[in-house]
CSV table of C-alpha atoms in Angstrom, one decimal:
chain,number,residue,atom,x,y,z
A,1,MET,CA,-16.2,5.5,-169.4
A,2,THR,CA,-14.5,7.3,-166.6
A,3,ARG,CA,-10.7,8.6,-167.8
A,4,VAL,CA,-7.9,8.0,-165.5
A,5,ALA,CA,-4.2,9.1,-166.3
A,6,VAL,CA,-1.4,7.4,-164.1
A,7,VAL,CA,1.7,9.6,-163.9
A,8,GLY,CA,4.8,7.8,-162.5
A,9,VAL,CA,4.5,4.2,-164.0
A,10,GLY,CA,7.2,2.8,-161.7
A,11,ALA,CA,6.8,0.0,-159.1
A,12,VAL,CA,3.7,1.4,-157.2
A,13,GLY,CA,2.3,3.2,-160.4
A,14,GLY,CA,2.7,0.1,-162.5
A,15,VAL,CA,0.9,-2.2,-160.3
A,16,VAL,CA,-2.0,0.5,-159.8
A,17,ALA,CA,-2.0,1.1,-163.5
A,18,ALA,CA,-2.4,-2.6,-164.2
A,19,GLY,CA,-5.1,-3.0,-161.6
A,20,LEU,CA,-7.3,-0.2,-163.0
A,21,MET,CA,-6.8,-1.5,-166.6
A,22,SER,CA,-7.8,-5.0,-165.4
A,23,THR,CA,-11.4,-3.7,-164.4
A,24,GLY,CA,-12.3,-3.2,-168.0
A,25,ARG,CA,-14.5,-0.3,-167.1
A,26,LEU,CA,-12.1,2.5,-167.1
A,27,ASP,CA,-10.1,4.4,-169.7
A,28,VAL,CA,-6.6,4.3,-168.3
A,29,THR,CA,-3.7,6.1,-169.8
A,30,ALA,CA,-0.1,5.7,-168.6
A,31,CYS,CA,1.8,8.9,-168.9
A,32,VAL,CA,5.4,7.8,-169.8
A,33,ARG,CA,8.6,9.4,-171.2
A,34,SER,CA,8.9,6.4,-173.8
A,35,PRO,CA,6.6,3.4,-174.7
A,36,LEU,CA,6.2,0.6,-172.4
A,37,GLY,CA,4.0,-1.6,-174.6
A,38,ARG,CA,3.0,-4.1,-171.6
A,39,LEU,CA,3.1,-4.2,-167.8
A,40,ARG,CA,3.6,-7.4,-166.2
A,41,ILE,CA,3.1,-7.7,-162.3
A,42,GLU,CA,4.5,-10.8,-160.6
A,43,ARG,CA,2.3,-11.7,-157.7
A,44,PRO,CA,3.7,-13.3,-154.3
A,45,ASP,CA,2.0,-16.4,-155.2
A,46,GLY,CA,3.9,-17.0,-158.4
A,47,SER,CA,1.3,-15.9,-160.7
A,48,ALA,CA,1.4,-12.9,-162.9
A,49,LEU,CA,-0.9,-10.0,-164.4
A,50,GLU,CA,-0.1,-8.9,-167.9
A,51,THR,CA,-1.8,-6.2,-169.7
A,52,SER,CA,-1.1,-4.1,-172.8
A,53,VAL,CA,-0.7,-0.4,-172.1
A,54,SER,CA,-2.7,2.8,-173.4
A,55,GLU,CA,-0.2,5.2,-173.1
A,56,ALA,CA,1.0,8.8,-173.9
A,57,THR,CA,4.5,10.1,-174.2
A,58,ASP,CA,3.7,13.8,-174.9
A,59,PRO,CA,1.9,15.9,-172.5
A,60,ALA,CA,0.7,18.2,-175.3
A,61,GLU,CA,-1.4,15.1,-176.6
A,62,LEU,CA,-3.6,15.3,-173.5
A,63,SER,CA,-6.7,17.0,-172.2
A,64,PRO,CA,-8.2,17.2,-168.6
A,65,VAL,CA,-9.4,13.8,-167.2
A,66,GLU,CA,-11.8,12.7,-164.3
A,67,TRP,CA,-8.8,11.3,-162.2
A,68,VAL,CA,-5.1,11.6,-162.2
A,69,VAL,CA,-3.1,9.1,-160.2
A,70,LEU,CA,0.2,10.6,-159.2
A,71,ALA,CA,2.6,7.8,-158.3
A,72,THR,CA,6.0,9.4,-158.8
A,73,LYS,CA,8.6,9.4,-156.0
A,74,ALA,CA,7.8,12.7,-153.9
A,75,HIS,CA,11.2,14.5,-155.1
A,76,GLN,CA,10.1,13.8,-158.9
A,77,THR,CA,6.9,15.8,-158.4
A,78,PRO,CA,8.1,19.0,-160.1
A,79,ALA,CA,9.2,16.8,-163.2
A,80,ALA,CA,5.4,15.9,-163.4
A,81,SER,CA,4.3,19.4,-163.8
A,82,PRO,CA,3.9,19.4,-167.7
A,83,TRP,CA,1.6,16.4,-167.2
A,84,LEU,CA,-0.5,17.8,-164.4
A,85,SER,CA,-1.0,21.2,-166.2
A,86,ARG,CA,-2.5,19.4,-169.2
A,87,LEU,CA,-4.5,16.7,-167.2
A,88,CYS,CA,-6.0,18.7,-164.4
A,89,GLY,CA,-9.1,20.7,-164.9
A,90,PRO,CA,-11.9,22.1,-162.5
A,91,THR,CA,-13.4,18.7,-162.1
A,92,THR,CA,-10.4,16.7,-162.0
A,93,ARG,CA,-9.2,15.0,-158.8
A,94,VAL,CA,-5.5,14.0,-158.1
A,95,ALA,CA,-4.9,10.9,-155.9
A,96,VAL,CA,-1.3,11.5,-154.8
A,97,LEU,CA,0.2,7.9,-154.0
A,98,GLN,CA,3.4,9.3,-152.4
A,99,ASN,CA,5.2,8.9,-149.1
A,100,GLY,CA,5.3,11.6,-146.4
A,101,VAL,CA,2.6,14.0,-144.9
A,102,GLU,CA,3.1,16.8,-147.2
A,103,HIS,CA,1.0,15.7,-150.3
A,104,ARG,CA,-1.1,18.8,-150.6
A,105,GLU,CA,1.6,21.3,-150.1
A,106,ARG,CA,3.6,19.5,-152.6
A,107,VAL,CA,1.0,18.8,-155.5
A,108,ALA,CA,-1.6,21.6,-155.1
A,109,PRO,CA,0.7,24.3,-156.7
A,110,LEU,CA,1.1,22.2,-159.7
A,111,ALA,CA,-2.5,20.8,-160.1
A,112,GLY,CA,-4.2,24.3,-161.0
A,113,PRO,CA,-8.0,23.8,-160.0
A,114,ALA,CA,-7.8,20.0,-159.3
A,115,ARG,CA,-8.9,18.6,-155.8
A,116,ILE,CA,-6.1,16.8,-154.0
A,117,VAL,CA,-6.7,13.3,-152.4
A,118,PRO,CA,-3.7,12.3,-150.5
A,119,ALA,CA,-3.1,8.5,-149.9
A,120,VAL,CA,-1.1,6.5,-147.6
A,121,VAL,CA,0.5,3.6,-149.8
A,122,GLU,CA,1.1,0.2,-148.5
A,123,ILE,CA,2.3,-1.6,-151.7
A,124,SER,CA,5.6,-3.5,-151.2
A,125,ALA,CA,6.8,-3.8,-154.7
A,126,GLU,CA,10.1,-3.6,-156.6
A,127,SER,CA,10.6,-2.7,-160.3
A,128,ARG,CA,12.8,-5.5,-161.8
A,129,HIS,CA,12.9,-3.9,-165.3
A,130,ARG,CA,11.0,-1.3,-166.8
A,131,GLY,CA,7.2,-2.5,-167.2
A,132,GLN,CA,8.0,-5.5,-165.0
A,133,VAL,CA,7.2,-5.1,-161.1
A,134,ARG,CA,7.6,-7.8,-158.4
A,135,LEU,CA,4.8,-7.7,-155.8
A,136,PHE,CA,5.7,-8.8,-152.2
A,137,GLY,CA,2.2,-8.4,-150.5
A,138,PRO,CA,-1.3,-7.0,-150.8
A,139,LEU,CA,-2.2,-3.8,-152.4
A,140,ARG,CA,-3.5,-1.4,-149.8
A,141,LEU,CA,-4.2,2.4,-149.9
A,142,THR,CA,-5.5,4.7,-147.2
A,143,VAL,CA,-7.4,8.0,-148.1
A,144,PRO,CA,-9.3,10.5,-146.1
A,145,GLY,CA,-12.9,9.6,-145.5
A,146,ALA,CA,-14.6,12.5,-147.3
A,147,ASP,CA,-16.4,12.2,-150.5
A,148,ASP,CA,-13.3,12.5,-152.7
A,149,GLY,CA,-11.7,9.4,-150.8
A,150,ALA,CA,-14.9,7.4,-151.1
A,151,ASP,CA,-15.1,8.2,-154.8
A,152,PHE,CA,-11.5,7.0,-155.2
A,153,ALA,CA,-12.3,3.8,-153.3
A,154,ALA,CA,-15.2,3.2,-155.7
A,155,LEU,CA,-13.0,3.9,-158.6
A,156,CYS,CA,-10.6,1.0,-157.5
A,157,GLN,CA,-13.1,-1.6,-157.0
A,158,GLY,CA,-12.4,-4.8,-158.8
A,159,SER,CA,-8.8,-3.6,-159.4
A,160,GLY,CA,-7.2,-5.9,-156.6
A,161,ILE,CA,-6.4,-2.6,-154.7
A,162,GLU,CA,-7.9,-2.4,-151.3
A,163,VAL,CA,-8.8,1.2,-150.6
A,164,THR,CA,-9.9,2.3,-147.1
A,165,PRO,CA,-11.2,5.8,-146.5
A,166,VAL,CA,-10.6,6.9,-142.7
A,167,ASP,CA,-11.7,9.9,-140.9
A,168,ASP,CA,-8.6,10.2,-139.1
A,169,PHE,CA,-6.2,10.5,-141.9
A,170,VAL,CA,-3.6,12.5,-140.1
A,171,THR,CA,-2.8,9.5,-137.7
A,172,ALA,CA,-2.7,7.1,-140.7
A,173,ALA,CA,-0.4,9.2,-142.7
A,174,TRP,CA,1.9,9.8,-139.7
A,175,ALA,CA,1.9,6.1,-138.7
A,176,LYS,CA,3.2,5.3,-142.2
A,177,LEU,CA,5.7,8.1,-141.9
A,178,CYS,CA,7.0,6.7,-138.6
A,179,LEU,CA,7.6,3.3,-140.4
A,180,ASN,CA,9.4,4.9,-143.2
A,181,ALA,CA,11.7,7.0,-141.1
A,182,ALA,CA,13.3,3.9,-140.1
A,183,ASN,CA,13.1,1.3,-142.9
A,184,GLY,CA,14.0,3.5,-145.8
A,185,ALA,CA,16.8,5.2,-144.0
A,186,VAL,CA,18.4,2.2,-142.6
A,187,THR,CA,18.2,0.1,-145.6
A,188,ALA,CA,19.3,2.7,-147.9
A,189,LEU,CA,22.3,3.8,-145.8
A,190,THR,CA,23.6,0.2,-144.9
A,191,MET,CA,22.6,-1.0,-148.3
A,192,HIS,CA,21.0,-4.1,-146.8
A,193,ARG,CA,17.5,-5.6,-146.9
A,194,MET,CA,15.2,-6.0,-144.1
A,195,PRO,CA,17.1,-8.7,-142.0
A,196,VAL,CA,19.7,-5.8,-141.1
A,197,PHE,CA,17.1,-5.0,-138.4
A,198,ALA,CA,18.1,-8.0,-136.6
A,199,HIS,CA,21.4,-6.5,-135.6
A,200,PRO,CA,20.8,-5.1,-132.1
A,201,ARG,CA,22.6,-1.7,-132.8
A,202,ILE,CA,20.6,-1.3,-136.0
A,203,ALA,CA,17.5,-1.9,-134.1
A,204,GLN,CA,18.3,0.8,-131.6
A,205,LEU,CA,18.8,3.3,-134.4
A,206,GLY,CA,15.4,2.2,-135.7
A,207,ARG,CA,13.6,2.6,-132.6
A,208,ALA,CA,15.2,6.2,-132.0
A,209,LEU,CA,14.0,7.2,-135.7
A,210,VAL,CA,10.5,6.0,-135.0
A,211,GLU,CA,10.4,7.5,-131.5
A,212,GLU,CA,11.3,11.0,-132.6
A,213,ALA,CA,8.8,10.7,-135.5
A,214,ARG,CA,6.1,9.6,-133.0
A,215,GLN,CA,6.8,12.7,-130.7
A,216,VAL,CA,6.4,14.9,-133.8
A,217,ALA,CA,3.4,13.1,-135.1
A,218,LEU,CA,1.5,13.6,-131.5
A,219,ALA,CA,2.4,17.5,-131.7
A,220,SER,CA,0.9,17.4,-135.2
A,221,GLY,CA,-2.5,15.9,-134.0
A,222,ALA,CA,-1.7,12.3,-134.6
A,223,HIS,CA,-3.0,9.6,-132.2
A,224,LEU,CA,-0.2,6.9,-132.0
A,225,PRO,CA,0.6,4.4,-129.3
A,226,ALA,CA,3.4,4.8,-126.6
A,227,ASP,CA,5.1,1.3,-128.0
A,228,LEU,CA,5.0,2.3,-131.7
A,229,ALA,CA,8.7,1.8,-132.1
A,230,ASP,CA,8.5,-1.6,-130.8
A,231,GLN,CA,5.6,-2.6,-133.0
A,232,VAL,CA,7.6,-1.1,-136.1
A,233,LEU,CA,10.7,-3.0,-135.3
A,234,THR,CA,8.6,-6.2,-134.8
A,235,ARG,CA,7.1,-5.7,-138.1
A,236,LEU,CA,10.3,-5.0,-139.9
A,237,ARG,CA,12.0,-8.2,-138.6
A,238,SER,CA,9.1,-10.2,-139.6
A,239,MET,CA,9.1,-9.3,-143.2
A,240,PRO,CA,10.5,-11.7,-146.0
A,241,PRO,CA,14.3,-11.6,-146.0
A,242,GLU,CA,14.1,-10.6,-149.8
A,243,SER,CA,12.1,-7.5,-149.2
A,244,GLY,CA,13.6,-4.0,-148.7
A,245,SER,CA,12.4,-0.6,-149.2
A,246,SER,CA,11.9,1.8,-152.3
A,247,MET,CA,14.7,3.9,-151.1
A,248,LEU,CA,17.1,1.0,-151.1
A,249,TRP,CA,16.1,0.0,-154.5
A,250,ASP,CA,16.8,3.4,-155.6
A,251,ARG,CA,20.1,3.6,-153.9
A,252,LEU,CA,21.2,0.4,-155.3
A,253,ALA,CA,20.4,1.5,-159.0
A,254,GLY,CA,22.0,4.9,-158.4
A,255,ARG,CA,19.0,6.9,-158.4
A,256,GLN,CA,18.1,10.0,-156.1
A,257,THR,CA,16.1,8.8,-152.9
A,258,GLU,CA,13.2,10.5,-151.2
A,259,TYR,CA,14.8,10.9,-147.9
A,260,ASP,CA,13.4,14.5,-147.8
A,261,ALA,CA,9.8,13.6,-147.9
A,262,ARG,CA,10.5,11.0,-145.2
A,263,ASN,CA,13.1,11.9,-142.6
A,264,GLY,CA,13.4,15.4,-144.0
A,265,ALA,CA,9.6,16.0,-143.3
A,266,VAL,CA,10.1,14.9,-139.6
A,267,VAL,CA,12.7,17.3,-139.3
A,268,ARG,CA,10.7,20.2,-140.8
A,269,ALA,CA,7.6,19.4,-138.6
A,270,GLY,CA,9.7,19.1,-135.6
A,271,ALA,CA,11.2,22.3,-136.1
A,272,ARG,CA,7.8,23.8,-136.2
A,273,HIS,CA,6.6,22.2,-133.0
A,274,GLY,CA,9.8,23.0,-131.4
A,275,ILE,CA,10.7,19.3,-130.9
A,276,PRO,CA,14.3,18.1,-131.4
A,277,THR,CA,14.9,15.4,-133.9
A,278,PRO,CA,18.8,14.7,-133.9
A,279,TYR,CA,18.4,11.3,-135.2
A,280,ASN,CA,16.4,12.2,-138.3
A,281,GLU,CA,18.5,15.2,-138.8
A,282,THR,CA,21.7,13.0,-138.9
A,283,VAL,CA,20.2,10.3,-141.3
A,284,THR,CA,18.7,13.3,-143.6
A,285,ALA,CA,22.2,14.8,-143.9
A,286,LEU,CA,23.8,11.4,-144.7
A,287,LEU,CA,21.3,10.6,-147.3
A,288,GLU,CA,21.5,14.0,-148.9
A,289,ALA,CA,25.3,13.6,-149.2
A,290,ALA,CA,24.7,10.0,-150.5
A,291,SER,CA,22.4,11.4,-153.1
A,292,ALA,CA,24.5,14.1,-154.3
A,293,PRO,CA,25.6,14.1,-158.0
A,294,GLY,CA,28.8,12.3,-158.7
A,295,ASN,CA,28.9,10.4,-155.4
A,296,PRO,CA,29.0,6.5,-155.9
A,297,SER,CA,25.9,4.4,-154.9
């Protein structure tokens, strides 16, 4: 039986762990700081998936596995180092379910000989209580189309998670980052859910953030349409009024946000390519200040 360890059992990690456990053909371990006992996933149609959890609370108890699913927030990656050092061996593959475009740069130094499989995550979910997640839509992941990506898609068969391997992963990753550059920053700074994009001046800011990211993406080798900003705003305005972003949930809970893996990544890539990114630089600075220790949420 294939052994899978899930590191980071929050909203995304909880949904993925529960889905993988539900297949009945995988040996799934949730790596947690304190016991969960059970996972409850509340689906959009009102039904729920509940499952008991096989879990580990001490990295020292573990040995290398075939697959690690890393679903921490990007800025929490260094804290996952003790888990990765125990779980990763020469045949281990690490599926990195994080935002941004810097998956390999962030995780490879901590994963030893393991191979990194970056993933674009399209899972709209909110952690309501520890071990209880509210899901707003389908579970979709996009991975590179090489063998490791195809193997991860096969691993997830029957889990309720749709995994699509694609040849042009650069475009897929940057398309998601362009979306995240707007939705996360704006909802976290305004402390409002998606209907905030109905305000004309907020919509203008969202378009500017996306267009800057698109220009950087093109320079990075992505292929994105000229009207991407309009497409993103249309999508955000059509989302259910109760939906938000993971950065909003973190800000409301007083937790650090992953602004650096989103808007900060746009700024860094823009600097490498000589492309100005004043809007993303501004929201990065504001979110950095808002995330500073001792600042009120």
